[in-house]
């Protein structure tokens, strides 16, 4: 009996050592390299389209999450993508302007990363057509992470764990395309679809209170005009508009990309999902509350040559405005904001 017990103990220790060795050599655990990522979206969502040259896999998403929070991808190793995109804020930045390396500062508020798998372009001016091309910009921008591509990859290649990750996911050594593909895949996995409004759309009439229901009716009416720019399952038309914020803009918006006078001072409509958590608002973070935003649209705003044709038509009572704000709060998805799969 004593011999059997001793033998059993030795076997158990051996198994523990093997397991520890596997964890050390296999940081991705039990994730098969080609296991497809499942979106599992409700019926009122379409099936996302993913680039054929960057298919979503569970292992690639996991690698992308690691890279998203990797501070060595900044010049002084103090910043990561996650330093300006906070989960509790819908992966936006609660500061008006994010701080880059050496406390450098831009002129636009960091947009949220919510359901970006459905995005048709990225940044406030739509300068990048894909998440892959978008991801390189904050890495190399002098006012953000300020690192060149060669140095970024040198640092990743110097880490044996990343070497194992890339070999597992791509069967190659770390390179910039793999890095960008992985970060883009993680960002595409950031899915929000369990707000009270979603439950209401799935048939739970009690998911919205009476004020939010009135707000939903107003939202889709010609009285409030909200649906023109923020309609659909993701509450954005993915297009560019001038919302009468200023008579003269310091930032020319979409014009910077196209050079067309018809795009002067137009900015992309952001999704309104989780909007109650993503203050401050507007491209320049100039508004602090949803009440201020809704009041702006009800004020007939500032005239501009490219101002949206819908804005002068909006007339809202104080109760109307309160009901729309209540609806906007009902777009908060607490599971998205606390999902451990999105954390470092």
XYZ file of C-alpha atoms in Angstrom:
344
model
C 0.000 0.000 0.000
C 2.849 2.387 0.924
C 4.645 1.613 -2.343
C 1.480 2.211 -4.367
C 0.840 5.472 -2.543
C 4.407 6.621 -3.166
C 4.119 5.625 -6.841
C 0.833 7.507 -7.140
C 2.381 10.618 -5.615
C 5.305 10.466 -8.028
C 2.904 10.101 -10.977
C 0.874 13.077 -9.775
C 3.970 15.237 -9.431
C 5.108 14.180 -12.881
C 1.759 15.165 -14.364
C 1.914 18.517 -12.592
C 5.397 19.184 -13.976
C 4.261 18.261 -17.469
C 1.273 20.550 -17.111
C 3.463 23.413 -15.864
C 5.883 22.854 -18.715
C 3.021 22.896 -21.205
C 1.702 26.193 -19.809
C 5.185 27.696 -20.076
C 5.781 26.484 -23.603
C 2.184 26.843 -24.773
C 0.812 30.230 -23.626
C -2.268 29.859 -25.843
C -3.422 26.839 -23.841
C -5.913 24.626 -25.638
C -6.758 27.031 -28.489
C -6.409 25.176 -31.819
C -4.716 27.416 -34.404
C -7.541 27.134 -36.955
C -10.612 27.002 -34.718
C -12.985 29.622 -36.223
C -14.272 32.440 -34.051
C -18.023 32.273 -33.495
C -19.920 35.586 -33.348
C -23.172 34.180 -31.884
C -25.166 37.337 -32.625
C -28.948 37.668 -32.139
C -31.415 37.563 -35.013
C -31.687 41.354 -35.440
C -27.984 41.486 -36.404
C -26.575 40.521 -39.805
C -23.710 38.074 -40.104
C -20.429 40.042 -39.983
C -18.199 40.096 -43.036
C -14.551 39.367 -42.327
C -11.692 39.911 -44.839
C -10.891 36.683 -46.676
C -7.191 37.307 -46.128
C -7.639 37.635 -42.366
C -10.121 35.006 -41.167
C -11.132 35.111 -37.517
C -9.824 32.317 -35.292
C -9.997 31.946 -31.525
C -6.207 31.803 -31.264
C -5.693 34.898 -33.418
C -8.208 36.863 -31.338
C -6.361 35.807 -28.167
C -3.041 36.920 -29.648
C -4.640 40.200 -30.709
C -5.874 40.824 -27.179
C -2.344 40.352 -25.849
C -0.960 42.771 -28.441
C -3.765 45.293 -27.824
C -2.502 45.674 -24.245
C 1.219 45.419 -25.091
C 3.005 48.568 -23.895
C 6.267 47.597 -25.584
C 4.597 48.668 -28.825
C 5.132 52.303 -27.820
C 8.439 54.140 -28.071
C 9.002 54.386 -24.304
C 7.024 51.230 -23.408
C 4.433 53.192 -21.433
C 1.398 53.000 -23.736
C -0.682 50.370 -25.470
C -3.843 50.505 -27.567
C -5.669 49.857 -24.308
C -4.194 53.032 -22.813
C -6.629 55.125 -24.866
C -9.495 52.642 -25.255
C -10.984 51.647 -21.898
C -13.489 48.812 -21.710
C -15.648 50.489 -19.060
C -15.973 53.458 -21.432
C -16.987 51.391 -24.449
C -13.317 51.206 -25.442
C -13.239 54.991 -25.804
C -11.262 57.532 -23.770
C -12.992 59.571 -21.023
C -10.420 62.320 -21.566
C -11.192 64.936 -24.195
C -7.911 64.113 -25.931
C -5.718 61.090 -25.317
C -2.132 61.522 -24.219
C 0.576 59.946 -26.357
C 4.278 59.378 -25.726
C 5.816 62.327 -23.842
C 2.274 63.570 -23.126
C 1.727 64.605 -26.742
C -1.889 65.379 -27.549
C -4.077 65.249 -30.633
C -7.215 67.237 -31.482
C -9.816 64.479 -31.670
C -11.527 62.398 -29.032
C -10.687 58.679 -29.229
C -13.757 56.895 -30.665
C -15.177 53.769 -29.077
C -14.406 50.303 -30.426
C -17.935 48.899 -30.383
C -19.075 46.443 -33.056
C -16.318 47.707 -35.340
C -16.586 44.433 -37.266
C -19.457 46.187 -39.058
C -17.434 49.334 -39.791
C -16.971 50.507 -43.366
C -14.213 52.981 -42.516
C -12.351 54.126 -39.411
C -11.391 57.356 -37.636
C -13.642 60.390 -37.498
C -12.752 61.235 -41.091
C -12.871 57.658 -42.403
C -9.232 57.823 -43.464
C -8.713 54.072 -43.140
C -10.875 51.516 -44.959
C -9.975 48.510 -42.804
C -9.080 47.736 -39.216
C -5.777 46.314 -40.430
C -4.727 49.606 -42.035
C -6.134 51.539 -39.087
C -4.063 49.696 -36.482
C -0.719 50.862 -37.871
C -1.612 54.547 -37.445
C -1.594 54.868 -33.633
C 1.526 52.713 -33.459
C 3.584 54.991 -35.692
C 1.924 58.369 -35.072
C 4.252 60.887 -33.397
C 1.390 62.057 -31.148
C 0.392 58.543 -30.105
C 2.638 55.488 -29.574
C 5.409 56.880 -31.800
C 7.279 53.682 -32.692
C 8.480 52.630 -36.140
C 7.448 49.274 -37.556
C 10.941 47.750 -37.524
C 11.480 48.511 -33.839
C 8.022 47.248 -32.896
C 8.655 43.895 -34.586
C 12.185 43.662 -33.194
C 10.739 43.871 -29.684
C 8.091 41.247 -30.410
C 10.617 38.904 -32.027
C 12.845 39.220 -28.951
C 10.117 37.753 -26.738
C 10.083 33.911 -26.838
C 6.422 33.840 -25.840
C 5.404 35.966 -28.827
C 7.570 33.789 -31.082
C 5.597 30.749 -29.898
C 2.303 32.618 -30.344
C 3.072 33.603 -33.945
C 4.292 30.120 -34.764
C 1.075 28.671 -33.367
C -1.279 31.156 -35.069
C 0.538 31.836 -38.351
C 3.294 29.221 -38.552
C 5.830 32.015 -39.032
C 8.027 34.367 -37.050
C 6.487 37.640 -35.833
C 5.996 40.259 -38.535
C 4.000 43.459 -38.883
C 1.212 42.022 -41.014
C 0.575 39.271 -38.492
C 0.600 41.807 -35.672
C -1.921 44.065 -37.423
C -4.129 41.128 -38.429
C -4.238 39.881 -34.832
C -5.097 43.295 -33.335
C -7.803 43.768 -35.975
C -9.216 40.325 -35.153
C -9.407 41.146 -31.450
C -11.145 44.440 -32.233
C -13.663 42.592 -34.422
C -14.466 40.360 -31.459
C -15.648 43.350 -29.367
C -19.363 42.716 -29.742
C -22.174 44.556 -27.971
C -25.702 43.159 -28.365
C -27.209 42.661 -24.904
C -28.504 46.091 -23.968
C -32.084 46.592 -22.698
C -32.952 47.838 -26.210
C -31.741 44.549 -27.692
C -33.928 42.622 -25.266
C -36.840 44.867 -26.237
C -36.209 44.086 -29.913
C -36.214 40.383 -29.071
C -39.724 40.645 -27.658
C -39.286 41.657 -24.015
C -41.606 44.651 -23.806
C -40.625 45.244 -20.178
C -36.962 45.773 -21.076
C -37.617 49.482 -21.755
C -39.469 51.821 -19.428
C -42.209 54.091 -20.773
C -39.865 57.052 -21.218
C -37.399 54.996 -23.271
C -40.269 53.641 -25.383
C -41.380 57.188 -26.134
C -37.762 57.997 -26.922
C -37.607 55.072 -29.358
C -40.705 56.330 -31.165
C -39.234 59.835 -31.345
C -35.871 58.492 -32.455
C -37.504 56.973 -35.534
C -39.718 59.955 -36.300
C -39.356 62.899 -38.642
C -39.788 65.087 -35.569
C -36.451 64.109 -34.032
C -34.725 62.894 -37.243
C -32.246 60.733 -35.274
C -32.668 57.625 -37.416
C -31.309 59.267 -40.557
C -27.733 59.180 -39.236
C -28.037 56.682 -36.381
C -30.508 54.113 -37.643
C -30.187 50.356 -37.883
C -28.991 47.599 -35.570
C -25.700 49.397 -34.848
C -27.110 52.919 -34.562
C -24.907 54.444 -37.259
C -25.179 54.844 -41.022
C -21.370 54.665 -41.315
C -21.496 57.922 -43.272
C -20.224 61.476 -42.788
C -22.253 64.520 -41.749
C -21.899 68.080 -40.565
C -23.978 68.409 -37.409
C -23.859 72.175 -37.030
C -21.411 72.162 -34.150
C -19.550 75.309 -35.303
C -19.806 78.037 -37.889
C -16.069 77.674 -38.542
C -14.262 74.420 -37.818
C -10.614 74.066 -36.830
C -10.753 70.453 -38.044
C -11.902 69.959 -41.627
C -12.928 66.352 -41.072
C -13.665 64.246 -44.133
C -12.276 66.999 -46.393
C -8.800 66.029 -45.176
C -9.300 62.682 -46.914
C -11.209 63.569 -50.074
C -10.365 67.228 -50.694
C -13.958 67.757 -51.778
C -15.744 70.920 -50.654
C -18.834 68.780 -50.154
C -16.982 66.948 -47.367
C -15.746 70.033 -45.525
C -16.272 69.675 -41.749
C -18.119 66.388 -42.057
C -17.438 63.635 -39.532
C -18.435 60.012 -39.257
C -21.599 59.170 -37.338
C -20.479 57.130 -34.315
C -22.500 54.205 -33.069
C -24.811 55.124 -30.205
C -24.363 51.760 -28.517
C -23.052 52.256 -24.986
C -23.144 55.985 -25.686
C -23.899 56.769 -22.027
C -20.428 55.456 -21.127
C -18.382 57.165 -23.858
C -18.401 60.840 -22.842
C -17.132 63.325 -23.830
C -18.986 63.641 -27.120
C -18.418 64.968 -30.643
C -15.232 64.591 -32.688
C -13.452 67.075 -30.440
C -14.893 65.912 -27.121
C -16.491 69.317 -26.613
C -19.728 68.110 -24.983
C -19.876 66.395 -21.614
C -23.372 64.945 -21.317
C -26.103 63.324 -23.393
C -28.469 66.059 -22.279
C -26.113 68.642 -23.791
C -25.871 66.669 -27.040
C -29.636 66.265 -27.476
C -30.209 69.932 -26.585
C -27.701 70.877 -29.276
C -29.717 69.087 -31.942
C -32.912 70.723 -30.688
C -31.341 74.203 -30.818
C -31.193 74.485 -34.616
C -27.389 74.592 -34.214
C -24.837 76.664 -36.109
C -25.294 77.299 -39.850
C -22.637 75.795 -42.101
C -22.483 75.294 -45.860
C -22.489 71.510 -45.372
C -24.852 71.330 -42.419
C -27.147 68.304 -42.583
C -30.518 69.075 -44.179
C -32.252 67.266 -41.330
C -31.061 69.522 -38.520
C -33.209 72.640 -39.069
C -36.339 70.472 -38.877
C -35.802 69.310 -35.289
C -38.103 70.771 -32.627
C -38.138 68.936 -29.314
C -39.826 69.728 -26.012
C -38.022 69.224 -22.724
C -39.936 65.955 -22.271
C -38.986 64.815 -25.779
C -35.338 65.440 -25.008
C -35.551 63.586 -21.692
C -37.197 60.600 -23.412
C -34.483 60.407 -26.069
C -31.791 60.555 -23.376
C -33.580 57.722 -21.556
C -33.494 55.649 -24.749
C -29.783 56.337 -25.150
C -29.157 55.036 -21.651
C -31.050 51.879 -22.635
C -28.333 51.189 -25.223
C -25.850 50.401 -22.437
C -24.674 46.791 -22.517
C -23.270 45.966 -19.084
C -21.992 42.559 -20.214
C -19.931 44.212 -22.943
C -18.465 46.691 -20.478
C -17.420 43.938 -18.056
C -16.740 40.955 -20.341
C -13.521 39.295 -19.039
C -12.701 38.121 -22.583
C -11.953 41.745 -23.443
C -9.566 42.388 -20.578
C -5.814 42.238 -20.424
